[in-house]
Coordinates of C-alpha atoms and ligand atoms in Angstrom, one line a residue:
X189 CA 132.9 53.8 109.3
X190 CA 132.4 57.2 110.1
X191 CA 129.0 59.2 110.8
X192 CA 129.2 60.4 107.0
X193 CA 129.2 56.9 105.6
X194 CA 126.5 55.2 107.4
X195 CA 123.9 54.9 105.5
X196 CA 120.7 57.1 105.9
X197 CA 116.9 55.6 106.2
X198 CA 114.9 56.8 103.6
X199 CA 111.2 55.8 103.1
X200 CA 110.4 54.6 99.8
X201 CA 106.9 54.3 97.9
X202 CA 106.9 52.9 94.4
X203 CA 103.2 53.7 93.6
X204 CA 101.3 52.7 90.9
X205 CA 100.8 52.6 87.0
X206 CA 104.4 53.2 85.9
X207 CA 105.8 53.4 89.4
X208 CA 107.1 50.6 90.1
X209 CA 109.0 50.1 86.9
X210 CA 110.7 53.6 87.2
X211 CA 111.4 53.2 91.0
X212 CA 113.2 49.7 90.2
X213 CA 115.5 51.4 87.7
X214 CA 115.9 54.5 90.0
X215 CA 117.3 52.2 92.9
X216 CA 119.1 50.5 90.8
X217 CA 121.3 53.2 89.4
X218 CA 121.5 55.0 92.9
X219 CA 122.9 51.6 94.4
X220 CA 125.5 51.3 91.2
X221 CA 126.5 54.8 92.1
X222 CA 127.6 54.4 96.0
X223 CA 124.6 55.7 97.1
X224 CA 124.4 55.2 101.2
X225 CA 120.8 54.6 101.9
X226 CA 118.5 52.3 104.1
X227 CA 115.5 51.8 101.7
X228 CA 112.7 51.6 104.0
X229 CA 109.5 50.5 101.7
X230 CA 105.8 51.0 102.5
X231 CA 103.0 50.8 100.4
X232 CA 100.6 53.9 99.5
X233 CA 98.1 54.9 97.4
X234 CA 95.6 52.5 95.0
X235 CA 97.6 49.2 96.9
X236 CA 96.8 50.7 100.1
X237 CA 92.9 50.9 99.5
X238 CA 92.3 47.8 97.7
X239 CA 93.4 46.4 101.0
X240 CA 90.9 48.5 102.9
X241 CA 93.1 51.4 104.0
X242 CA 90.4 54.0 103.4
X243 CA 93.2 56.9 103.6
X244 CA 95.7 55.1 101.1
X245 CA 98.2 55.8 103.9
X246 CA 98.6 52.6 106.2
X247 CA 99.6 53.5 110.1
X248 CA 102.9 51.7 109.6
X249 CA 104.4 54.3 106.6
X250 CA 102.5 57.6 108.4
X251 CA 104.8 55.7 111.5
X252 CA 108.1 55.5 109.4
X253 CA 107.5 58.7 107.8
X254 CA 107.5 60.1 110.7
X255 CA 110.5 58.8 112.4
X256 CA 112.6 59.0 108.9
X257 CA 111.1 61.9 107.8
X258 CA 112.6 61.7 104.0
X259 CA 110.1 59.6 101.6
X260 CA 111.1 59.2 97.6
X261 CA 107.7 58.7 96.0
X262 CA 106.6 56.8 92.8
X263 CA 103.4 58.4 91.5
X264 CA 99.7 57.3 93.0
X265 CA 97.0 57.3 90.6
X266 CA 94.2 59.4 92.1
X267 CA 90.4 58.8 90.5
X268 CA 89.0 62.3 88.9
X269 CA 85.1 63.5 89.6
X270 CA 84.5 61.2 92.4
X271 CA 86.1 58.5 94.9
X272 CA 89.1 58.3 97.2
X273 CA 90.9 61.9 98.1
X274 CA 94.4 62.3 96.4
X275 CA 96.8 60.4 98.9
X276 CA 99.7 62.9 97.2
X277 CA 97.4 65.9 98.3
X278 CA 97.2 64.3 102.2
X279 CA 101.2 63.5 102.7
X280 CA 101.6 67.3 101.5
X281 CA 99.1 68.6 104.0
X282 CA 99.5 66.3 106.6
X283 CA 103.4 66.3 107.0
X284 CA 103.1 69.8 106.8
X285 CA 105.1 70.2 102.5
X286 CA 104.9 74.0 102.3
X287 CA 106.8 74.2 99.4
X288 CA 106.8 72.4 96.1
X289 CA 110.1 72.8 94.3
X290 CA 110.4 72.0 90.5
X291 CA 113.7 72.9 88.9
X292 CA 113.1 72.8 85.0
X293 CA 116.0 73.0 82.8
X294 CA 116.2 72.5 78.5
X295 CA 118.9 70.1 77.0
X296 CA 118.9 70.7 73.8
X297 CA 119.7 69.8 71.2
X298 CA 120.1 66.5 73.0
X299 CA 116.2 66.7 73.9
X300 CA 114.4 68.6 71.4
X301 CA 113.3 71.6 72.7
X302 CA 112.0 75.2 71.7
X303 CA 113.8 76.5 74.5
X304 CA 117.3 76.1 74.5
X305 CA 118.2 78.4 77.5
X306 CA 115.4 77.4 80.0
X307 CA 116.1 76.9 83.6
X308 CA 114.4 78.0 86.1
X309 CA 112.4 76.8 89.3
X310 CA 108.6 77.0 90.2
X311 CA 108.0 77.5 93.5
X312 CA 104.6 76.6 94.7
X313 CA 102.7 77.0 97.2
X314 CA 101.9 73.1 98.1
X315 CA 99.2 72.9 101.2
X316 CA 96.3 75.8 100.4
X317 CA 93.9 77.2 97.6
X318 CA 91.4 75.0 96.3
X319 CA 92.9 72.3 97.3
X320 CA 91.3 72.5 100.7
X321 CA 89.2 70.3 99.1
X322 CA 86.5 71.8 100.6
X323 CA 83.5 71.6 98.3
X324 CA 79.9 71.7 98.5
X325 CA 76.6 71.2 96.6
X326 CA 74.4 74.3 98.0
X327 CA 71.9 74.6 95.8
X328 CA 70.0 72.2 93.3
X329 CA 72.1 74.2 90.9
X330 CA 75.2 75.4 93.0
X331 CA 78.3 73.7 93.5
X332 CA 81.2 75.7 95.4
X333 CA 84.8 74.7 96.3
X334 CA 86.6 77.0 99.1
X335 CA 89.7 78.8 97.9
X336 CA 91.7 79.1 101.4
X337 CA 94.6 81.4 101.2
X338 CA 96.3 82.4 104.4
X339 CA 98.9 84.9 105.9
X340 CA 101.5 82.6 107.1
X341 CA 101.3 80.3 104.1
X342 CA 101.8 82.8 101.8
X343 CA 104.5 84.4 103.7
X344 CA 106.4 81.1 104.7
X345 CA 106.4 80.2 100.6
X346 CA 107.1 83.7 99.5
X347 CA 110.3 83.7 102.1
X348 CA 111.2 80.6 101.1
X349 CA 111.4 81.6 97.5
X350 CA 113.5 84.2 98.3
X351 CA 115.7 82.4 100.2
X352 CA 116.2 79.9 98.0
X353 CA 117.0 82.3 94.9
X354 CA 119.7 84.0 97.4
X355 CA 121.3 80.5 98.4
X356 CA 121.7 79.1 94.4
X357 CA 122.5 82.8 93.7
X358 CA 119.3 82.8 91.2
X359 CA 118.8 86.4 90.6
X360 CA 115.3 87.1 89.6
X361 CA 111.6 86.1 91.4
X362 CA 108.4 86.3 89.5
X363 CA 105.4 85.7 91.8
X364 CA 102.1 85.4 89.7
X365 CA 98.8 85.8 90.9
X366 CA 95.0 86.5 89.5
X367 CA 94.7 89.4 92.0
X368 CA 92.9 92.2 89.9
X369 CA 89.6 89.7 90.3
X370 CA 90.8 87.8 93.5
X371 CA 91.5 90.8 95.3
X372 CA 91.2 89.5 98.9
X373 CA 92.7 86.4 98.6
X374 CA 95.3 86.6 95.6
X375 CA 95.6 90.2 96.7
X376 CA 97.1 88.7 100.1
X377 CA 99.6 86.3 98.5
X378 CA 100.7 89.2 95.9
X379 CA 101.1 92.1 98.9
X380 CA 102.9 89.5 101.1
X381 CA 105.1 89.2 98.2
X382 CA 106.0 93.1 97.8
X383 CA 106.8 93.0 101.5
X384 CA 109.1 89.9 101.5
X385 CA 110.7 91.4 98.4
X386 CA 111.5 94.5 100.0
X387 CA 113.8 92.9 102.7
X388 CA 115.3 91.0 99.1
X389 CA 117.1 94.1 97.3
X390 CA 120.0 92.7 96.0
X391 CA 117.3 90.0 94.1
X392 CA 115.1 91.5 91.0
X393 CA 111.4 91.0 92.3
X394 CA 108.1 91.5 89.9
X395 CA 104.8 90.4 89.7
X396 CA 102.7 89.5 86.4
X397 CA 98.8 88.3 86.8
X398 CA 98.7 84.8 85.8
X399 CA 97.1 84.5 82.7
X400 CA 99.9 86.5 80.7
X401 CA 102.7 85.3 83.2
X402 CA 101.8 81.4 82.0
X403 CA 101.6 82.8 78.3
X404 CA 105.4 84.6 78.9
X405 CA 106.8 81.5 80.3
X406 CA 105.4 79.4 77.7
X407 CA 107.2 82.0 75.1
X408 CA 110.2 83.0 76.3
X409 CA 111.0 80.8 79.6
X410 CA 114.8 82.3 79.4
X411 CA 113.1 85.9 80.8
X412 CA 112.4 83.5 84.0
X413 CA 114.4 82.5 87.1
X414 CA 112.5 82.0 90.1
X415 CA 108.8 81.8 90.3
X416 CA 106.4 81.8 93.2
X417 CA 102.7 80.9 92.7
X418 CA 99.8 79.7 94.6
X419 CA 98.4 75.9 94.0
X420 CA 96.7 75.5 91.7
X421 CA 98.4 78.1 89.3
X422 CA 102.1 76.8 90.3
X423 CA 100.4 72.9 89.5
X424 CA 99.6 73.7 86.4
X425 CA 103.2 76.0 85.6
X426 CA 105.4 73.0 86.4
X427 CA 103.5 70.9 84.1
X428 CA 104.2 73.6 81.4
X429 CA 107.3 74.1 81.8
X430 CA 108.5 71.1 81.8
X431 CA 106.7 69.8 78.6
X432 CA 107.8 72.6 76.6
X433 CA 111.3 71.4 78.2
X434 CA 111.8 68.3 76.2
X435 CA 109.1 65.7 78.2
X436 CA 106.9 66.0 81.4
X437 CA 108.7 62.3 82.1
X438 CA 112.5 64.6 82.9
X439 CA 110.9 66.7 85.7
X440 CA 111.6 66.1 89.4
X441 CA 110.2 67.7 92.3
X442 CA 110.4 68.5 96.1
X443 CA 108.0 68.9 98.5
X444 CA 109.7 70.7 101.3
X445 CA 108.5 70.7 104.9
X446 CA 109.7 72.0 108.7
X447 CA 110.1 68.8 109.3
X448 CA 109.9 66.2 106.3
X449 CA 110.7 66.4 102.6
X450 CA 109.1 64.3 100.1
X451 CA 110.7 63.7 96.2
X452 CA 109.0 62.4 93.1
X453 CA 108.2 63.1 89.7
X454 CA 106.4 65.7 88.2
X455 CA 104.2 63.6 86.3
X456 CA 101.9 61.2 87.2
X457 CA 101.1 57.5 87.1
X458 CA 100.5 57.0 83.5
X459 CA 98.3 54.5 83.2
X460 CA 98.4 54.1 79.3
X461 CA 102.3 53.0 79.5
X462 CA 102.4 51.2 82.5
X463 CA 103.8 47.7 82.7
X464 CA 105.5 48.1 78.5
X465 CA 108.9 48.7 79.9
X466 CA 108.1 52.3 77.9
X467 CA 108.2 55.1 80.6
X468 CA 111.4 57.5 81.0
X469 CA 112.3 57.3 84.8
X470 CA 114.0 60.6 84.7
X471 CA 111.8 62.6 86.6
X472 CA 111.9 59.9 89.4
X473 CA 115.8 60.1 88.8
X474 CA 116.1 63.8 89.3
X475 CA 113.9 63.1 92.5
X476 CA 115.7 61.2 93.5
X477 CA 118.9 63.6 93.0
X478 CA 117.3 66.1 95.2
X479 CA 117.0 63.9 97.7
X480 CA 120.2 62.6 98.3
X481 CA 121.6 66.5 98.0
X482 CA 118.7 66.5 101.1
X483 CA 120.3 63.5 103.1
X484 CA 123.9 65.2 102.4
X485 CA 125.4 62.9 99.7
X486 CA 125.5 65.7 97.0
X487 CA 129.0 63.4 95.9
X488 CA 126.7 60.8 95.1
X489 CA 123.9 62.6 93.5
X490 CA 126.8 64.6 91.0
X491 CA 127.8 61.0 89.8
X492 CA 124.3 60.5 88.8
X493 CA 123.4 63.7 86.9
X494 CA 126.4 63.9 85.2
X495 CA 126.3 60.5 83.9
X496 CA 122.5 60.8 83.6
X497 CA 123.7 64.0 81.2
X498 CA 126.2 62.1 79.5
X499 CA 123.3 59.1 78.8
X500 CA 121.0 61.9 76.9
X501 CA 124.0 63.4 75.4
X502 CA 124.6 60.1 73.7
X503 CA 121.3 60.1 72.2
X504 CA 120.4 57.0 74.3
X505 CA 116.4 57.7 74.8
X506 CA 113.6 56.4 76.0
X507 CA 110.0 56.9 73.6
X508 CA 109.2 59.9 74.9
X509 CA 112.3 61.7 74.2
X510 CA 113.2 59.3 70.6
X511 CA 113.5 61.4 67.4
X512 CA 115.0 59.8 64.7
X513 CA 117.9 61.4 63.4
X514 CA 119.2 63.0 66.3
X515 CA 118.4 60.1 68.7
X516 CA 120.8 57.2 68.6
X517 CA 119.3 54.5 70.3
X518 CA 115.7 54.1 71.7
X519 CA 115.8 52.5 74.8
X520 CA 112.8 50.9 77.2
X521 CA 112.7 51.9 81.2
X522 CA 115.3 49.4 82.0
X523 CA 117.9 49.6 79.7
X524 CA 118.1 53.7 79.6
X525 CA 118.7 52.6 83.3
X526 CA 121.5 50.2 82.9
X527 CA 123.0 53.1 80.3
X528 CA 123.1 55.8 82.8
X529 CA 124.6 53.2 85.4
X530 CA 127.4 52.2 82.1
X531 CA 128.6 56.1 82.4
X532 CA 128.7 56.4 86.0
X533 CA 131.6 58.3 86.7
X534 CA 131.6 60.4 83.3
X535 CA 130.5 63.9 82.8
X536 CA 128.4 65.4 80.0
X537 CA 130.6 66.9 77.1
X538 CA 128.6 69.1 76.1
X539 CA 126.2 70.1 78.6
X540 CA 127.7 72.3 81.4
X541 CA 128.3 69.3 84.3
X542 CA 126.1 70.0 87.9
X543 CA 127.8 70.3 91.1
X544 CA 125.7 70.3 94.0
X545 CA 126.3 71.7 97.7
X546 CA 123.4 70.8 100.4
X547 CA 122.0 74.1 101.8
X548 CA 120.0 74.5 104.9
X549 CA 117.1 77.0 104.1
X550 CA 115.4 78.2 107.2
X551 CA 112.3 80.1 107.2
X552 CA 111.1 82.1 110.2
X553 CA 107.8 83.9 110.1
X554 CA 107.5 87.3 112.1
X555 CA 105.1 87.6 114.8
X556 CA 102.0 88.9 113.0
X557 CA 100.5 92.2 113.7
X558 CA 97.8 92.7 116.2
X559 CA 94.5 93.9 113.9
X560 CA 91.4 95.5 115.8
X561 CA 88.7 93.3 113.9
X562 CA 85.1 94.7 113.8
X563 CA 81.9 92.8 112.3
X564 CA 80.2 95.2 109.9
X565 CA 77.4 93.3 108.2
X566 CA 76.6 89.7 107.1
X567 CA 76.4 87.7 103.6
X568 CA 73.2 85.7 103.8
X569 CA 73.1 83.0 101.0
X570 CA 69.3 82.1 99.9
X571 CA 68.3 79.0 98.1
X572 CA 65.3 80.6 96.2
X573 CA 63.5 79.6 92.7
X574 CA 60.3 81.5 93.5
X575 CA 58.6 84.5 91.9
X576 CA 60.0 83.9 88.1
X577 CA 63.3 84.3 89.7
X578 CA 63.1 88.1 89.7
X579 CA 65.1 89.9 91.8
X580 CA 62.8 92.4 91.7
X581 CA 60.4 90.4 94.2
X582 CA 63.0 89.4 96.3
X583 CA 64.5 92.4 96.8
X584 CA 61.4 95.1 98.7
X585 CA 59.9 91.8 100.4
X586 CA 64.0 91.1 101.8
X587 CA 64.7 94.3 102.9
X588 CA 61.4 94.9 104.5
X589 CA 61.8 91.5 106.8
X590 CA 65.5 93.1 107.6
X591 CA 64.2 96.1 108.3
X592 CA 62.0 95.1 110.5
X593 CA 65.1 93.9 112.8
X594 CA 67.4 96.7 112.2
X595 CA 69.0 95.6 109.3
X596 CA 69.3 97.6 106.2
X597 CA 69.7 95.1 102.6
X598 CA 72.5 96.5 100.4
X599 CA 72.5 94.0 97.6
X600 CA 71.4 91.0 96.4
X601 CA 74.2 89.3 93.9
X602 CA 73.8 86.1 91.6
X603 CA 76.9 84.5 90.6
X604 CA 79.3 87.6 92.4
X605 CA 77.1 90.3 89.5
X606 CA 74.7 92.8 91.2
X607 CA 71.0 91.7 90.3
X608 CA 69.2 94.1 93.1
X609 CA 68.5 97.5 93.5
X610 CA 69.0 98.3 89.8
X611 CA 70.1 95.2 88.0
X612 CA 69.8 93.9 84.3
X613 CA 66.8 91.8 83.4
X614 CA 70.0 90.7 80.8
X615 CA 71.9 89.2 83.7
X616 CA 71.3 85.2 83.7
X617 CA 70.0 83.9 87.2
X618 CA 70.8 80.5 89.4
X619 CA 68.5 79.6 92.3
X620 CA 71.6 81.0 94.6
X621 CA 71.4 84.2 95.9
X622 CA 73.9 86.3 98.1
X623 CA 71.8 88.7 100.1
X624 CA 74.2 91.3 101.9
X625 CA 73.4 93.1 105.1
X626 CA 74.5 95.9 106.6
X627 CA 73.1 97.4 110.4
X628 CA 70.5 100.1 109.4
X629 CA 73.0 102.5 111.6
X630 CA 75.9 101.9 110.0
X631 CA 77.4 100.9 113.3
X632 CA 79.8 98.3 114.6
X633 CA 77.3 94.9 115.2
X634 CA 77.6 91.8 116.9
X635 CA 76.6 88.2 116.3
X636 CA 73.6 88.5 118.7
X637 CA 72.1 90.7 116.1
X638 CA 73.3 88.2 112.7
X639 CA 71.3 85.7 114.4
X640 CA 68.0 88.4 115.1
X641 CA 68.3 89.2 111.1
X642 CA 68.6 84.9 110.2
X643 CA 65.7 84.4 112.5
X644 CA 64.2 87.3 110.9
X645 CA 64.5 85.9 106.9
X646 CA 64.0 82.1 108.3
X647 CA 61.1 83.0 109.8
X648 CA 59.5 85.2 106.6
X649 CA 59.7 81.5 104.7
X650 CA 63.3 82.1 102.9
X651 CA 65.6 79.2 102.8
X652 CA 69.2 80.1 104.1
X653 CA 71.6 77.7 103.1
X654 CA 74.9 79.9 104.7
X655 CA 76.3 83.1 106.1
X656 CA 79.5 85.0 105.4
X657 CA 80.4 87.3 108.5
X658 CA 81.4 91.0 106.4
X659 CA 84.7 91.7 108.7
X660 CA 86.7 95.3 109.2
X661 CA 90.5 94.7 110.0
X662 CA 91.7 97.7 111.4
X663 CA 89.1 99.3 109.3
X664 CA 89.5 98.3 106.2
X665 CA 87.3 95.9 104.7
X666 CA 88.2 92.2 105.2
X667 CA 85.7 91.8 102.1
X668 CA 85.3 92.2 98.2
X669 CA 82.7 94.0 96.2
X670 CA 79.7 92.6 94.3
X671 CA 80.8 93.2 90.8
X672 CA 78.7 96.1 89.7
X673 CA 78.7 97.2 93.3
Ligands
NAD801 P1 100.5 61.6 83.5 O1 101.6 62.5 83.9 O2 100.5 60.3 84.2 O3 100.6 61.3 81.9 C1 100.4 62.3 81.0 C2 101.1 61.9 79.7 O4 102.5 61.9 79.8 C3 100.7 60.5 79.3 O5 100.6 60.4 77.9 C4 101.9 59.6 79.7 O6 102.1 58.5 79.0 C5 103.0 60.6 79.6 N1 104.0 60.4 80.6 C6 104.0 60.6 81.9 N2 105.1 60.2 82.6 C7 105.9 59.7 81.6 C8 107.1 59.1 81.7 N3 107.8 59.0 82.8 N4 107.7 58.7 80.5 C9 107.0 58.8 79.4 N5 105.8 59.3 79.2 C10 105.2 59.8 80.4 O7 99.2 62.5 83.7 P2 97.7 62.0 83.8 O8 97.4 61.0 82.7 O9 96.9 63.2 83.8 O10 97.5 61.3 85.2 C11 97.5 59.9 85.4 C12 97.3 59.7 86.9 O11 98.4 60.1 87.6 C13 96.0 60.3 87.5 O12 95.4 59.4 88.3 C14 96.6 61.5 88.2 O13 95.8 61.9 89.3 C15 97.9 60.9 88.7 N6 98.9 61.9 89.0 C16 99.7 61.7 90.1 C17 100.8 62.5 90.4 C18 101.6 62.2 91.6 O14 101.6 61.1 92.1 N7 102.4 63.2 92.1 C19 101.0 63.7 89.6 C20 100.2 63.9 88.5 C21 99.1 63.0 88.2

């Protein structure tokens, strides 16, 4: 047997909800079709902590992961508002998933769809924004949640969507962002994009702000090719787009690292189906695809979409996709299974056939430029209910304790809107106030002098609850404005 024919480890999780019942009739038509693979099954997610793994993520899969380094994933059921942290959010961050690739395609009029011509590919950004996870309760009425965006993540998911369009010959990238209010942080992602887009000339580039980009795609998806989004934004995209495909159950997805590569279904563990024989293990199916283009036996994975194609072409569906009249035969979990395995070997008739090709995409991050950084003032964030709540009070009495120490008070915001010097008595008020500070000589300052100004307010009874250093990066401000400012 030569090197090409062994078969290839691959770590496999069958989740929970409808997991296990899609992953059985996944594995079963990948066997049927020749695939060459040494399942390697651990257990993660709700399984994992009912037997006291307080991660969901036992040492002996992070172990195989780690030595396999390809995992095909059944969904995990995460609890919302409270409990264990999202074990699909921790394999993404902790094996280092960059990029979360969702190729979304319309197959109509064999799955009804508004969209006849849709396919394109949402490229997300998979390890940053809010998803940090980084939330706190500062105030009795305050809650906050840190949105983290950095230079080399955006950069290393902006290349790689680039790359990617240039290697399946795609011809168009549409990056989206909300960076006319997040200007420093969305305003990174969308000027990291112009640059990587100018080294990209033979590939259309725009950029449209989120809220009428998601609108656009859910119009007209044709207008789109590649796009390239932050978390949260590209999260809720791929669910989108691959509703107003035909079904969220048809979407698969990569999550590409340095390193490892993880494939599963867009959607998630559906608990109100699970066990009923009723889900569509497409998505799981087109995972799987992916990942055996991944593990180089794109031969194999072309045997299964086509016949998959064929399958949908012959109106064989599951619930989900069942409409009477131009469905011929509606078909539980297992049995769509055993018809896509019946027309192994076939192609669609209709439908254009896939052919797939395994291509390396490499993504190398220039060395960054050395900034001059210089601290210009301080963000002091009070905990205060006293004096009716009127910024007027807090205000004189504030900048007279800065004063005192050098420090000259610019502002005082509640909820980002200016409230002090010169607010409106319309403006609604929390018991959280940002307090910002600049050095009463407009000079250069130090940390030495941060603490002199919190010993300062501390000391004059007011309750700090936290600080944001106000930063200069080669002069420009590292900052935003209070709105109003
Ligand atoms: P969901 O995707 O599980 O279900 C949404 C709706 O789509 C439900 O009506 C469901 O029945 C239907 N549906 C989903 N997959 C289907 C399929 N294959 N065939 C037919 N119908 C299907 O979303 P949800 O209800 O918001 O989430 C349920 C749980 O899944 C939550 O705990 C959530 O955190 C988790 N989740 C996990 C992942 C993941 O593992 N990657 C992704 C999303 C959600």
């Amino acid at each position: 047997m030569d090197a090409s024919q062994s078969p290839i480890p691959v770590v496999v999780a069958e989740g929970d909800g409808i997991g296990p019942e899609i992953t059985r009739a996944t594995l079963r038509i990948l066997d049927a079709a020749g695939a060459r693979i040494d399942w390697k099954p651990v257990v993660l997610g709700q399984v994992a902590y009912e037997r006291g793994v307080a991660t969901g993520v036992p040492d002996d899969a992070w172990n195989l992961l780690r030595r396999h380094r390809v995992l095909l994933k059944g969904p995990i059921t995460t609890p919302q508002g409270g409990g264990y942290k999202s074990v699909n959010v921790t394999l993404r961050k902790s094996l280092g998933l960059f990029a979360n690739v969702r190729e979304t395609k319309s197959y109509g009029p064999y799955v009804p769809t508004h969209h006849d011509n849709m396919n394109l590919v949402i490229v997300r950004e998979n390890e940053e924004d809010l998803y940090a996870g980084i939330e706190h309760r500062q105030t009795r009425e305050v809650t906050q949640s840190l949105k983290l965006i950095t230079r080399p993540g955006s950069e290393r998911i902006v290349r790689f969507a680039f790359a990617y369009a240039r290697a399946y010959g795609r011809r168009k990238v549409t990056c989206m962002t909300k960076d006319n209010i997040m200007k420093v942080t969305d305003g990174l992602f969308h000027r990291t994009f112009d640059a990587v887009a100018a080294e990209y000339p033979d590939i259309e580039a725009e950029h449209l702000i989120i809220d009428i980009g998601a609108a656009r795609l859910a119009d007209t998806p044709d207008r789109f090719d590649v796009v390239v989004t932050l978390n949260l934004y590209g999260d809720i995209l791929s669910d989108i787009v691959s509703q107003i495909a035909g079904s969220v159950g048809l979407g698969g997805s990569a999550n590409v690292g340095d390193r490892v590569a993880m494939f599963e279904a867009v959607h998630g563990s559906a608990p109100d189906i699970a066990g009923q024989d009723l889900a569509n293990p497409s998505g799981m199916l087109l995972a799987a695809v992916q990942m055996l283009v991944h593990v180089g036996q794109a031969d194999v994975a072309q045997r299964v979409a086509n016949a998959w194609l064929r399958t949908l072409e012959d109106g064989v569906h599951t619930g989900d996709l069942y409409r009477a009249g131009s469905s011929i035969e509606r078909v539980g979990t297992q049995a769509f299974a055993d018809a896509v395995i019946e027309r192994l070997g076939d192609d669609p008739l209709h439908l254009p056939p896939v052919h797939y090709r395994k291509v390396d995409l490499q993504v190398d991050l220039p060395e960054p430029p050395v900034e001059r950084k210089d601290l210009r003032g301080v963000d002091v964030f009070l905990d205060w209910r006293e004096g009716g709540r009127d910024p007027e009070v807090l205000g004189p009495a504030l900048a007279a304790t800065a004063k005192a120490v050098g420090w000259h008070l610019k502002m005082i915001t509640n909820r980002g809107v200016k409230v002090w010097p010169e607010g409106f008595a319309e403006t609604f008020c929390t018991d959280h106030w940002r307090c910002r500070f600049h050095p009463a000589d407009g000079a250069v300052t130090d940390f030495d002098a941060v603490l002199r100004l919190l010993a300062a307010v501390h000391g004059a009874g007011y309750e700090v609850i936290k600080t944001e250093q106000l930063f200069d990066f080669d002069g420009l401000p590292g900052y935003s404005l209070g709105q109003g400012e």
